[in-house]
Each structure stands twice: as structure tokens, then as C-alpha cells.
């Protein structure tokens, strides 16, 4: 047979004379290579073999062609799915799925079928016994050894369904997963370019890069083919097709919905596998046309994978740790980060803050801003409804959310959704999860918000959204009066805290402008003034006689921090003069909120924290390198020096201890214009590391007159550092109280140097420093004897002193007007030495603290004689009753009950005043 007589589709393109000369195989190959592409040449060769009745060779060549096509297709898949463009990314800035994808928690209930599929609430920490699987194991056999043929992967918007599909496609293309499938074809149901009519052959060809696709050969082995329908709900067509209209011919061109329904109903390629990703809204329709399917739900990031995502997003451990530390410090935000799109939102915003060089401890982007940004992402994925439609829908949605919050309700029946006019297929699935009822249930579908905190966010929106449209349907029983919400929270409804916090955030100018410009939602400006009046009014009566009004509720600081409006905060705080917090565990986010308010509070005169604990940042998650202290705040070599001052150690120590528990608080207190006069940190268990920040504060803050520290672990080393701040020219401290501070005599030399040089210090209280002993007092007296000493009150109650220290005290008392030695066993000799000094007319002492219960008669007679000589002198137990909060005394390591020979705790033993 001559080649020119062989029928070739399209005819021979090789010139006849060349074809006639191609008698040798090599010559034929050369002619074909010159006139055909490789694929066409293969087609020609296969056609030739068939004409020659050498079908064995044709099939062998076709198998080789399919094998080569499969390899090229896999390369095409990897190239097409590996990189993607994120929302708001710059032109040409694409992200690799390898570097970004983080494993998602996927839940499959045992024996899961449609009736068992339930949609969760955006929390990956499931505890209902559901098996947790991964994207790589979706088609693994179950506990009964059955391999699923149809898997429906359900997830709310932003849960990572499409990212999971990308990961599956790339890893299959690289040959690491799903090797049981020769081909995986992904059909993007959100693609607006999908044809109105198509056959399965057409859909497969659309997925392939080559012009000539051996579709027939590919489809022969159906069991080794997986079709992925990503975003199934976007198709939007009815899933009801008469059986006779369904197709069984892969090559038959039908309306797209008919072809896809034929795949779902298994009239087309019945042995192929299906992976369908969808939002919950499409589950009910899918359940009517699928059989034997497994339902699995993406429930988001677990606690461990949240941190992994931050590291993958930033690609820099330092920045990732800083951002994750910020998110983890905010309990609400950290919980929301279980939703993948919310983690992306937080990372995107914090990346911008870090790029600006901002300290995340002072980040102005709170939970509300993150949620507003998330809302804008949802809105961008809605249908083509008008902004007017969106405004009306959000009014109804927010009314539903508020109704649920008031009634402690998170699940809503289908009839409620319809009654409120929320059954809009383009909008409802963006905001609410849909749960299909179990078979036999007597109710319709059940709806819920993706996360409880998001329901609280939308509930807060109901109080600020403009409602100049028609009355919101189904809003009976719910008022939009902000004052009702605020007063209910103040009186009894503490569960409304997060809603109120969101309300403050939504009332900010930044949030209002963004909602209007980026989302198209109009919000009312009136809420701001109502919030201000409520915030100032709820703290009436929160002060003691003769003192200014104090803020004693931590939530007020959170509300102001959430709004992050400096002028509003200054107006709100202007009515108060102090902070008074007791028995509070201050988380990192609490500290951020408190520091923000202090920086906006020029009239702040006193800060009192009693029984409070400070959560300390794990060094791994340092939110940001703290900015350097203002020049002059830390003693340095350029500062004027006093005798005995050591500037190097304080600067070095402050650098080493920069992230002490109170570092953020002290930085905030150093703001220019601060009028702070009193700082009390009592029963807060402060460690030695806090002294660097306190020393810097003392050195700079000229208005600070009183520092009280109690129940601390400052120790001698910490006090030495503190003393270097006290010796600086900028320090104007008048009262220093270091009660229960674990001090020994080793620190007294530094304290004595302060007494001899400080022009302002008038009172020093070292009570309950049982390690001080007589040796420490003798060192202190060296400072008292300095002519420059201005000290008037020295309190050494319960320091385990004996009469041995009284000689030094008698010599050093001239500048003192009050000396408290209560709860010390001085003995008769010690008391007699003090009495001799006190009889001097030049002695200015007006109060002497002594425990007289165990004194002998001769010592009591001397004291009585002294009382007659100086009737204005007060003698008795002066130990102040500033007992710690309940249980705090038991925490003190040095509180071991009474000393040997004592009858009870020092705070309960008081001798009669003579």
C-alpha cells in the first residue's frame, strides 16, 4: 500500500513528490517532522497503523501518547494552581500555595451521610467525637474499609474550601497524594466563562492545555478519574432534572446543568469519583441528587495551626511572632482567628502596621476594625445586588443578631429567616451557616452565624446602622435605643460586654468612614455622644471623700481602646483623676488598653493597682521591639552625677529587663504632660525585673510624689537599681513605701545614699522587711546623719529588730518627726536608749511606734515619764493596717505566723497608746 493512498484526516500536507520518495522509515519521519507538529504526527502515525490493520501498534502508540499527555497535564495543573493572587495584593504579586497553605481541621462524623451533616460555628476545637481528617485523606477508606466515591466538603465563606482544592491539585500533580487517580479535573463553578452548553468531553478538554486531547482514552478507566466541582453553590441552577433528560454519553452536548446533574446522578461516568465544595446553602439541593455521599465540614484552624498560618503568611519568624503575640493577647480576636479568612485579615492589617514601623503593643487596629475588614471581604463576594439592597439586608441581619444576643440565642429556624425577609440566596450564605435537619425532624433548616463573636459584631451594628428605609421586618420586641443596651449591661447583663465593645469600635470615625466608602453602609454619628454620656455617668460615686473620681472598671479602658479615638478618650477621661483596680488579672490586651488610655489622660493624678497580676509576654511572641525611652528618662553619662551614683548599670539593666511586666505601663506614664502624682502597686507580686522601668520613671517624672510597692520580689538588687533612679536630679519623689519587699541589709547602703542626697524624699517605709535586721538599720542611720537628709518619716515595723539597733537610731533621729518600730522586740535597754534621745528639747519626733505589750515595768515607766515631758508625742503601735486582699497574706513567703515568743500576726497585735 502506498502512503499517498492512506486516508488521513485533513489530507496529506506532505508534497506528493516528497511523499513518494519517503520509502525508508527515516525519510518518512523526516518528512512528517518538517510538515506536522508532534501531536499531529502522532495522529497521522496512529491513523496509518489503523489503515494498515495494525491496531496493536496504533494502541501502543496511543497509550504512549496518553502517558505523555498525562505528564504534561500534571505539569499544567501544578503551574496553574501553585500560585494565586490575594485580595488587595499588588499587580504581579502572587502567593505560592506551598508556602502559604496551612492544614485545616476537617470534621467527618462517624457514618456521616446527609442527614448527619451539621454545620459548626467556626471553631476548630471540636469535642463532639467527630473524626478529624485532612485534605490529603478525604478519599481514604473509613473504619469499615469503605472508600467514599462522592465527598461533599462544606464550609462557610472564608473557611478555605478553594485553598484546599488548590492544595489537592498541586500535590496530586506532584505525585504526592491521590495516586489512585490518573486524572483530576477541577471545574470552577464560580467561573463566569463557563459555557451554557457542554459535554463531559468539552469540560475535560477545557481543563487540558493541549489542543489535541485523547479524551476517549482518558475516560476509558472511570475509576481512576476524580472530578472536583469547586464552589458548587455559585452555579445557582435548580438541581431537579427529569431522569429521561439526563445524559449517559460523555460526548453529548447538553445544557451545562444537565451535564453536571448527569455526573451527580451517576448516569455519566458512574464509576468516577466526585469532590464537591460548597457553602451550607446548597446542601439541601445536593442531598436530593446524590447517593452514598460523605459529608465533611471545614471547621477552621486549630490553636496550633493558627500560629503556623501566621508564620507562613509573614515568612519571617520575628514578625510572625510579633503579630501572633498581638492576636493571642486579645481573647476575642484569637478566637476569631479560627476562621481562616479572619486570620488572613488580621495578618494583612498587622503587616501594614509593622511596615509602618509601629509598635504592636500600641496598635490602633482593634477587634472591631478587623471585623469591619472581614465584612468588606464578604461584601466583595456577594452577587450583583445594589448597595441599597445590601443596606436593607444588613439592617434585617443585624436585627436578627441583636434579637439572638438579647435572648441568648445562636440558632435560628427557617421560619424566622423568612419572616425577616433574609431568604436572599445571594446574601444570606455569606453571613449565616445553614444546617440541614436530620431525617424525621419536624422543623426546617437551622441557621447560625459563623462565630458567636461575629453575631455580637452584627448585633452591635444594629445600633449604629442608619435605618431610613422601610421598617425592619420581624424586629418586634427589640429596641435600637443604645441606652437600653448600655444600662442593661451596667446593671446585670455582663454577657453583653463584647457587643458593647464592638459598639464603641463601630462608633469611631475611622470605622464609620470605611463602612460608608468601602462597604456602602451608612452609620449614625449620634451614637458617639450617647456612649460618652453613659461612660462618664456610670462611674458617678466611684470616689472617696476628698478625692477625685476614679475609674475602677477595666471594661471602660477596653471600650475606649476599641474606639481608638484620642480626642474622644481625652473627653471621656477628663472627668476622672485616677485609676483604682483591684483583684484583676491583667492580660496583655488589658495592659494595652490601659496603656492607651493613660497616654490620652493628662489629668491622671493617681494609679492604684491592688491585688492585680500582670500577664507577661512570652519572649518568643514579643509584640515588637520597644521604642527607646525618651532622652533623659534613663540616667546616662551625660547626666549630672552625684557621689556614689552609677549610671552604667541602670542603663544596662533597663536594656536587659525592657520587657518586664509593667514596662508598657511605665512607658505610658512617661508621656509628656503627664500629671501623675501617686503610683501604688500593692500585692501585685512584681518581680525584680520591674525596677528598670520604675527607675526610668522616677528619673524623668517630676510630678511623681508617691511610690508604694507591696508584696513584691524586688529584692536587694532591684532596690539598688531603684535607688539610682531616686538619685537623679529629675526625681522629686516624696514618699517611698517598700512594704513586704523581701529586703535585707544588703540594700541599705544604697538607700542610705539616697537619704543623704535626695532633696525631696520625706517618708521611707520598709515595714515587714524581716531580712533587714539591725545591720540594715545601722546602714540607714548613716544616711540619716547626713546634713542634706530631708527624711521626716521612717517606718521599720516588723523588721525583726532588736535593741542593738537603738543606739544608731538614737544618734540618727534628729531629722525625723515619725519613727515606727512597731512589732519589733527592742527590749528594755533599746527603749531606754531611745527615751534618752527623745528627752532632748531639740528632738522633733512627734510619733514613736513601739509594741509595748511585752515591755518590763521600768521601760513602761520611762515611756510614761517621756509622755509627761512631751505631751504632744504619740507613743504606741503605729503599724498601718493595709492588709492585703483575701488570701494574699498566705502567699507571702515570709509570713510564717508570729515570731518566737509572739502571740499572733503583727497586723493583729496592737499595744495601747501611752
PDB file of N, CA and C in Angstrom, residues 233-311:
ATOM      1  N   UNK A 233     -22.264  26.079  44.996  1.00  0.00           N
ATOM      2  CA  UNK A 233     -23.437  26.936  45.205  1.00  0.00           C
ATOM      3  C   UNK A 233     -23.514  28.071  44.204  1.00  0.00           C
ATOM      4  N   UNK A 234     -22.354  28.422  43.566  1.00  0.00           N
ATOM      5  CA  UNK A 234     -22.324  29.550  42.632  1.00  0.00           C
ATOM      6  C   UNK A 234     -23.060  29.242  41.335  1.00  0.00           C
ATOM      7  N   UNK A 235     -23.292  27.966  41.040  1.00  0.00           N
ATOM      8  CA  UNK A 235     -23.982  27.623  39.795  1.00  0.00           C
ATOM      9  C   UNK A 235     -25.409  28.169  39.791  1.00  0.00           C
ATOM     10  N   UNK A 236     -26.069  28.041  40.932  1.00  0.00           N
ATOM     11  CA  UNK A 236     -27.358  28.694  41.094  1.00  0.00           C
ATOM     12  C   UNK A 236     -28.523  28.077  40.358  1.00  0.00           C
ATOM     13  N   UNK A 237     -28.334  26.957  39.652  1.00  0.00           N
ATOM     14  CA  UNK A 237     -29.493  26.411  38.935  1.00  0.00           C
ATOM     15  C   UNK A 237     -30.182  25.340  39.773  1.00  0.00           C
ATOM     16  N   UNK A 238     -31.428  25.064  39.418  1.00  0.00           N
ATOM     17  CA  UNK A 238     -32.220  24.084  40.147  1.00  0.00           C
ATOM     18  C   UNK A 238     -31.646  22.692  39.935  1.00  0.00           C
ATOM     19  N   UNK A 239     -31.574  21.921  41.032  1.00  0.00           N
ATOM     20  CA  UNK A 239     -30.996  20.578  40.952  1.00  0.00           C
ATOM     21  C   UNK A 239     -32.093  19.527  40.749  1.00  0.00           C
ATOM     22  N   UNK A 240     -33.013  19.860  39.895  1.00  0.00           N
ATOM     23  CA  UNK A 240     -34.105  18.914  39.581  1.00  0.00           C
ATOM     24  C   UNK A 240     -34.140  18.731  38.072  1.00  0.00           C
ATOM     25  N   UNK A 241     -33.861  17.522  37.624  1.00  0.00           N
ATOM     26  CA  UNK A 241     -33.872  17.202  36.197  1.00  0.00           C
ATOM     27  C   UNK A 241     -34.627  15.888  36.003  1.00  0.00           C
ATOM     28  N   UNK A 242     -35.568  15.855  35.083  1.00  0.00           N
ATOM     29  CA  UNK A 242     -36.225  14.574  34.787  1.00  0.00           C
ATOM     30  C   UNK A 242     -35.185  13.542  34.366  1.00  0.00           C
ATOM     31  N   UNK A 243     -35.379  12.326  34.817  1.00  0.00           N
ATOM     32  CA  UNK A 243     -34.392  11.290  34.558  1.00  0.00           C
ATOM     33  C   UNK A 243     -34.164  11.083  33.070  1.00  0.00           C
ATOM     34  N   UNK A 244     -35.229  11.228  32.282  1.00  0.00           N
ATOM     35  CA  UNK A 244     -35.087  10.979  30.843  1.00  0.00           C
ATOM     36  C   UNK A 244     -34.246  12.058  30.157  1.00  0.00           C
ATOM     37  N   UNK A 245     -34.090  13.209  30.792  1.00  0.00           N
ATOM     38  CA  UNK A 245     -33.286  14.276  30.180  1.00  0.00           C
ATOM     39  C   UNK A 245     -31.807  14.152  30.502  1.00  0.00           C
ATOM     40  N   UNK A 246     -31.476  13.303  31.452  1.00  0.00           N
ATOM     41  CA  UNK A 246     -30.072  13.156  31.832  1.00  0.00           C
ATOM     42  C   UNK A 246     -29.304  12.450  30.727  1.00  0.00           C
ATOM     43  N   UNK A 247     -28.023  12.672  30.713  1.00  0.00           N
ATOM     44  CA  UNK A 247     -27.175  12.138  29.643  1.00  0.00           C
ATOM     45  C   UNK A 247     -26.366  10.953  30.152  1.00  0.00           C
ATOM     46  N   UNK A 248     -26.073  10.037  29.254  1.00  0.00           N
ATOM     47  CA  UNK A 248     -25.169   8.921  29.571  1.00  0.00           C
ATOM     48  C   UNK A 248     -24.001   8.882  28.603  1.00  0.00           C
ATOM     49  N   UNK A 249     -23.996   9.812  27.653  1.00  0.00           N
ATOM     50  CA  UNK A 249     -22.961   9.866  26.613  1.00  0.00           C
ATOM     51  C   UNK A 249     -21.998  11.005  26.937  1.00  0.00           C
ATOM     52  N   UNK A 250     -20.724  10.688  27.219  1.00  0.00           N
ATOM     53  CA  UNK A 250     -19.761  11.741  27.542  1.00  0.00           C
ATOM     54  C   UNK A 250     -19.593  12.775  26.430  1.00  0.00           C
ATOM     55  N   UNK A 251     -19.902  12.389  25.202  1.00  0.00           N
ATOM     56  CA  UNK A 251     -19.721  13.312  24.094  1.00  0.00           C
ATOM     57  C   UNK A 251     -20.951  14.115  23.755  1.00  0.00           C
ATOM     58  N   UNK A 252     -22.071  13.847  24.419  1.00  0.00           N
ATOM     59  CA  UNK A 252     -23.328  14.532  24.098  1.00  0.00           C
ATOM     60  C   UNK A 252     -23.312  15.941  24.684  1.00  0.00           C
ATOM     61  N   UNK A 253     -23.534  16.934  23.808  1.00  0.00           N
ATOM     62  CA  UNK A 253     -23.578  18.336  24.244  1.00  0.00           C
ATOM     63  C   UNK A 253     -24.974  18.623  24.788  1.00  0.00           C
ATOM     64  N   UNK A 254     -25.026  19.028  26.031  1.00  0.00           N
ATOM     65  CA  UNK A 254     -26.288  19.315  26.715  1.00  0.00           C
ATOM     66  C   UNK A 254     -26.140  20.649  27.457  1.00  0.00           C
ATOM     67  N   UNK A 255     -27.255  21.217  27.916  1.00  0.00           N
ATOM     68  CA  UNK A 255     -27.121  22.370  28.820  1.00  0.00           C
ATOM     69  C   UNK A 255     -26.207  22.005  29.994  1.00  0.00           C
ATOM     70  N   UNK A 256     -25.434  22.963  30.430  1.00  0.00           N
ATOM     71  CA  UNK A 256     -24.426  22.692  31.457  1.00  0.00           C
ATOM     72  C   UNK A 256     -25.040  22.035  32.690  1.00  0.00           C
ATOM     73  N   UNK A 257     -26.213  22.538  33.124  1.00  0.00           N
ATOM     74  CA  UNK A 257     -26.806  21.958  34.317  1.00  0.00           C
ATOM     75  C   UNK A 257     -27.186  20.496  34.103  1.00  0.00           C
ATOM     76  N   UNK A 258     -27.567  20.139  32.873  1.00  0.00           N
ATOM     77  CA  UNK A 258     -27.917  18.738  32.591  1.00  0.00           C
ATOM     78  C   UNK A 258     -26.676  17.860  32.642  1.00  0.00           C
ATOM     79  N   UNK A 259     -25.586  18.341  32.061  1.00  0.00           N
ATOM     80  CA  UNK A 259     -24.340  17.563  32.070  1.00  0.00           C
ATOM     81  C   UNK A 259     -23.845  17.362  33.501  1.00  0.00           C
ATOM     82  N   UNK A 260     -23.867  18.430  34.310  1.00  0.00           N
ATOM     83  CA  UNK A 260     -23.388  18.307  35.683  1.00  0.00           C
ATOM     84  C   UNK A 260     -24.320  17.441  36.520  1.00  0.00           C
ATOM     85  N   UNK A 261     -25.626  17.582  36.288  1.00  0.00           N
ATOM     86  CA  UNK A 261     -26.565  16.728  37.005  1.00  0.00           C
ATOM     87  C   UNK A 261     -26.370  15.264  36.642  1.00  0.00           C
ATOM     88  N   UNK A 262     -26.001  15.004  35.407  1.00  0.00           N
ATOM     89  CA  UNK A 262     -25.752  13.621  34.977  1.00  0.00           C
ATOM     90  C   UNK A 262     -24.531  13.052  35.686  1.00  0.00           C
ATOM     91  N   UNK A 263     -23.516  13.916  35.948  1.00  0.00           N
ATOM     92  CA  UNK A 263     -22.362  13.464  36.730  1.00  0.00           C
ATOM     93  C   UNK A 263     -22.774  13.182  38.176  1.00  0.00           C
ATOM     94  N   UNK A 264     -23.590  14.073  38.745  1.00  0.00           N
ATOM     95  CA  UNK A 264     -24.004  13.899  40.130  1.00  0.00           C
ATOM     96  C   UNK A 264     -24.892  12.674  40.298  1.00  0.00           C
ATOM     97  N   UNK A 265     -25.787  12.468  39.336  1.00  0.00           N
ATOM     98  CA  UNK A 265     -26.720  11.351  39.413  1.00  0.00           C
ATOM     99  C   UNK A 265     -26.097  10.029  38.963  1.00  0.00           C
ATOM    100  N   UNK A 266     -24.867  10.106  38.466  1.00  0.00           N
ATOM    101  CA  UNK A 266     -24.107   8.931  38.038  1.00  0.00           C
ATOM    102  C   UNK A 266     -24.684   8.246  36.808  1.00  0.00           C
ATOM    103  N   UNK A 267     -25.404   9.018  35.976  1.00  0.00           N
ATOM    104  CA  UNK A 267     -25.768   8.457  34.679  1.00  0.00           C
ATOM    105  C   UNK A 267     -24.612   8.646  33.702  1.00  0.00           C
ATOM    106  N   UNK A 268     -23.722   9.557  33.994  1.00  0.00           N
ATOM    107  CA  UNK A 268     -22.489   9.781  33.245  1.00  0.00           C
ATOM    108  C   UNK A 268     -21.314   9.310  34.087  1.00  0.00           C
ATOM    109  N   UNK A 269     -20.455   8.526  33.506  1.00  0.00           N
ATOM    110  CA  UNK A 269     -19.239   8.042  34.182  1.00  0.00           C
ATOM    111  C   UNK A 269     -19.558   7.614  35.620  1.00  0.00           C
ATOM    112  N   UNK A 270     -20.400   6.628  35.783  1.00  0.00           N
ATOM    113  CA  UNK A 270     -20.873   6.246  37.116  1.00  0.00           C
ATOM    114  C   UNK A 270     -19.779   5.758  38.059  1.00  0.00           C
ATOM    115  N   UNK A 271     -18.648   5.330  37.529  1.00  0.00           N
ATOM    116  CA  UNK A 271     -17.594   4.810  38.399  1.00  0.00           C
ATOM    117  C   UNK A 271     -16.548   5.869  38.755  1.00  0.00           C
ATOM    118  N   UNK A 272     -16.702   7.082  38.223  1.00  0.00           N
ATOM    119  CA  UNK A 272     -15.764   8.157  38.571  1.00  0.00           C
ATOM    120  C   UNK A 272     -16.083   8.683  39.963  1.00  0.00           C
ATOM    121  N   UNK A 273     -15.128   9.421  40.540  1.00  0.00           N
ATOM    122  CA  UNK A 273     -15.312   9.981  41.882  1.00  0.00           C
ATOM    123  C   UNK A 273     -15.585  11.480  41.786  1.00  0.00           C
ATOM    124  N   UNK A 274     -16.224  11.997  42.834  1.00  0.00           N
ATOM    125  CA  UNK A 274     -16.589  13.418  42.865  1.00  0.00           C
ATOM    126  C   UNK A 274     -16.162  14.042  44.190  1.00  0.00           C
ATOM    127  N   UNK A 275     -15.595  15.238  44.118  1.00  0.00           N
ATOM    128  CA  UNK A 275     -15.347  16.065  45.298  1.00  0.00           C
ATOM    129  C   UNK A 275     -16.058  17.388  45.052  1.00  0.00           C
ATOM    130  N   UNK A 276     -17.015  17.707  45.898  1.00  0.00           N
ATOM    131  CA  UNK A 276     -17.824  18.917  45.725  1.00  0.00           C
ATOM    132  C   UNK A 276     -17.592  19.826  46.917  1.00  0.00           C
ATOM    133  N   UNK A 277     -17.143  21.047  46.655  1.00  0.00           N
ATOM    134  CA  UNK A 277     -17.030  22.022  47.743  1.00  0.00           C
ATOM    135  C   UNK A 277     -18.189  23.005  47.624  1.00  0.00           C
ATOM    136  N   UNK A 278     -18.777  23.332  48.763  1.00  0.00           N
ATOM    137  CA  UNK A 278     -19.959  24.197  48.727  1.00  0.00           C
ATOM    138  C   UNK A 278     -20.160  24.889  50.062  1.00  0.00           C
ATOM    139  N   UNK A 279     -20.875  25.980  49.985  1.00  0.00           N
ATOM    140  CA  UNK A 279     -21.352  26.604  51.208  1.00  0.00           C
ATOM    141  C   UNK A 279     -22.567  25.826  51.700  1.00  0.00           C
ATOM    142  N   UNK A 280     -22.938  25.999  52.954  1.00  0.00           N
ATOM    143  CA  UNK A 280     -24.044  25.189  53.503  1.00  0.00           C
ATOM    144  C   UNK A 280     -25.364  25.350  52.766  1.00  0.00           C
ATOM    145  N   UNK A 281     -25.564  26.500  52.114  1.00  0.00           N
ATOM    146  CA  UNK A 281     -26.855  26.756  51.484  1.00  0.00           C
ATOM    147  C   UNK A 281     -27.227  25.720  50.427  1.00  0.00           C
ATOM    148  N   UNK A 282     -26.242  25.089  49.800  1.00  0.00           N
ATOM    149  CA  UNK A 282     -26.535  24.164  48.700  1.00  0.00           C
ATOM    150  C   UNK A 282     -26.730  22.729  49.162  1.00  0.00           C
ATOM    151  N   UNK A 283     -26.600  22.484  50.467  1.00  0.00           N
ATOM    152  CA  UNK A 283     -26.634  21.100  50.935  1.00  0.00           C
ATOM    153  C   UNK A 283     -27.971  20.420  50.685  1.00  0.00           C
ATOM    154  N   UNK A 284     -29.037  21.139  50.920  1.00  0.00           N
ATOM    155  CA  UNK A 284     -30.343  20.501  50.790  1.00  0.00           C
ATOM    156  C   UNK A 284     -30.592  20.049  49.363  1.00  0.00           C
ATOM    157  N   UNK A 285     -30.261  20.906  48.393  1.00  0.00           N
ATOM    158  CA  UNK A 285     -30.435  20.528  46.998  1.00  0.00           C
ATOM    159  C   UNK A 285     -29.517  19.396  46.597  1.00  0.00           C
ATOM    160  N   UNK A 286     -28.265  19.432  47.079  1.00  0.00           N
ATOM    161  CA  UNK A 286     -27.322  18.357  46.754  1.00  0.00           C
ATOM    162  C   UNK A 286     -27.812  17.021  47.300  1.00  0.00           C
ATOM    163  N   UNK A 287     -28.375  17.068  48.479  1.00  0.00           N
ATOM    164  CA  UNK A 287     -28.823  15.820  49.084  1.00  0.00           C
ATOM    165  C   UNK A 287     -29.896  15.123  48.296  1.00  0.00           C
ATOM    166  N   UNK A 288     -30.599  15.862  47.450  1.00  0.00           N
ATOM    167  CA  UNK A 288     -31.679  15.273  46.662  1.00  0.00           C
ATOM    168  C   UNK A 288     -31.172  14.572  45.404  1.00  0.00           C
ATOM    169  N   UNK A 289     -29.940  14.865  45.018  1.00  0.00           N
ATOM    170  CA  UNK A 289     -29.459  14.263  43.770  1.00  0.00           C
ATOM    171  C   UNK A 289     -28.198  13.422  43.951  1.00  0.00           C
ATOM    172  N   UNK A 290     -27.745  13.239  45.181  1.00  0.00           N
ATOM    173  CA  UNK A 290     -26.573  12.405  45.434  1.00  0.00           C
ATOM    174  C   UNK A 290     -26.979  11.161  46.191  1.00  0.00           C
ATOM    175  N   UNK A 291     -26.179  10.141  46.047  1.00  0.00           N
ATOM    176  CA  UNK A 291     -26.405   8.902  46.789  1.00  0.00           C
ATOM    177  C   UNK A 291     -25.070   8.399  47.323  1.00  0.00           C
ATOM    178  N   UNK A 292     -25.084   7.968  48.603  1.00  0.00           N
ATOM    179  CA  UNK A 292     -23.890   7.383  49.189  1.00  0.00           C
ATOM    180  C   UNK A 292     -22.767   8.373  49.429  1.00  0.00           C
ATOM    181  N   UNK A 293     -23.113   9.630  49.503  1.00  0.00           N
ATOM    182  CA  UNK A 293     -22.074  10.649  49.658  1.00  0.00           C
ATOM    183  C   UNK A 293     -21.641  10.764  51.125  1.00  0.00           C
ATOM    184  N   UNK A 294     -20.400  11.233  51.324  1.00  0.00           N
ATOM    185  CA  UNK A 294     -19.891  11.556  52.652  1.00  0.00           C
ATOM    186  C   UNK A 294     -19.822  13.066  52.785  1.00  0.00           C
ATOM    187  N   UNK A 295     -20.330  13.557  53.915  1.00  0.00           N
ATOM    188  CA  UNK A 295     -20.291  14.996  54.162  1.00  0.00           C
ATOM    189  C   UNK A 295     -19.191  15.306  55.170  1.00  0.00           C
ATOM    190  N   UNK A 296     -18.353  16.229  54.801  1.00  0.00           N
ATOM    191  CA  UNK A 296     -17.284  16.660  55.693  1.00  0.00           C
ATOM    192  C   UNK A 296     -17.311  18.176  55.785  1.00  0.00           C
ATOM    193  N   UNK A 297     -16.916  18.680  56.930  1.00  0.00           N
ATOM    194  CA  UNK A 297     -17.022  20.112  57.178  1.00  0.00           C
ATOM    195  C   UNK A 297     -15.674  20.698  57.572  1.00  0.00           C
ATOM    196  N   UNK A 298     -15.307  21.792  56.912  1.00  0.00           N
ATOM    197  CA  UNK A 298     -14.116  22.540  57.331  1.00  0.00           C
ATOM    198  C   UNK A 298     -14.517  23.390  58.527  1.00  0.00           C
ATOM    199  N   UNK A 299     -13.869  23.148  59.652  1.00  0.00           N
ATOM    200  CA  UNK A 299     -14.207  23.906  60.857  1.00  0.00           C
ATOM    201  C   UNK A 299     -13.135  24.930  61.206  1.00  0.00           C
ATOM    202  N   UNK A 300     -12.128  25.076  60.358  1.00  0.00           N
ATOM    203  CA  UNK A 300     -11.166  26.155  60.529  1.00  0.00           C
ATOM    204  C   UNK A 300      -9.822  25.705  61.049  1.00  0.00           C
ATOM    205  N   UNK A 301      -9.100  26.680  61.612  1.00  0.00           N
ATOM    206  CA  UNK A 301      -7.768  26.421  62.156  1.00  0.00           C
ATOM    207  C   UNK A 301      -7.877  25.963  63.607  1.00  0.00           C
ATOM    208  N   UNK A 302      -7.069  24.995  63.956  1.00  0.00           N
ATOM    209  CA  UNK A 302      -6.935  24.644  65.367  1.00  0.00           C
ATOM    210  C   UNK A 302      -6.028  25.671  66.026  1.00  0.00           C
ATOM    211  N   UNK A 303      -5.850  25.570  67.328  1.00  0.00           N
ATOM    212  CA  UNK A 303      -4.981  26.524  68.020  1.00  0.00           C
ATOM    213  C   UNK A 303      -3.548  26.428  67.507  1.00  0.00           C
ATOM    214  N   UNK A 304      -3.092  25.215  67.233  1.00  0.00           N
ATOM    215  CA  UNK A 304      -1.721  25.047  66.755  1.00  0.00           C
ATOM    216  C   UNK A 304      -1.546  25.590  65.344  1.00  0.00           C
ATOM    217  N   UNK A 305      -2.524  25.338  64.466  1.00  0.00           N
ATOM    218  CA  UNK A 305      -2.359  25.763  63.075  1.00  0.00           C
ATOM    219  C   UNK A 305      -2.586  27.262  62.898  1.00  0.00           C
ATOM    220  N   UNK A 306      -3.236  27.918  63.859  1.00  0.00           N
ATOM    221  CA  UNK A 306      -3.325  29.380  63.782  1.00  0.00           C
ATOM    222  C   UNK A 306      -1.927  29.990  63.812  1.00  0.00           C
ATOM    223  N   UNK A 307      -1.134  29.511  64.735  1.00  0.00           N
ATOM    224  CA  UNK A 307       0.236  30.036  64.827  1.00  0.00           C
ATOM    225  C   UNK A 307       1.034  29.682  63.571  1.00  0.00           C
ATOM    226  N   UNK A 308       0.852  28.453  63.072  1.00  0.00           N
ATOM    227  CA  UNK A 308       1.557  28.053  61.851  1.00  0.00           C
ATOM    228  C   UNK A 308       1.185  28.966  60.693  1.00  0.00           C
ATOM    229  N   UNK A 309      -0.108  29.338  60.583  1.00  0.00           N
ATOM    230  CA  UNK A 309      -0.536  30.212  59.492  1.00  0.00           C
ATOM    231  C   UNK A 309       0.176  31.561  59.563  1.00  0.00           C
ATOM    232  N   UNK A 310       0.282  32.135  60.755  1.00  0.00           N
ATOM    233  CA  UNK A 310       0.955  33.423  60.902  1.00  0.00           C
ATOM    234  C   UNK A 310       2.396  33.337  60.408  1.00  0.00           C
ATOM    235  N   UNK A 311       3.058  32.250  60.726  1.00  0.00           N
ATOM    236  CA  UNK A 311       4.449  32.097  60.284  1.00  0.00           C
ATOM    237  C   UNK A 311       4.522  31.927  58.767  1.00  0.00           C
TER     238      UNK A 311
END
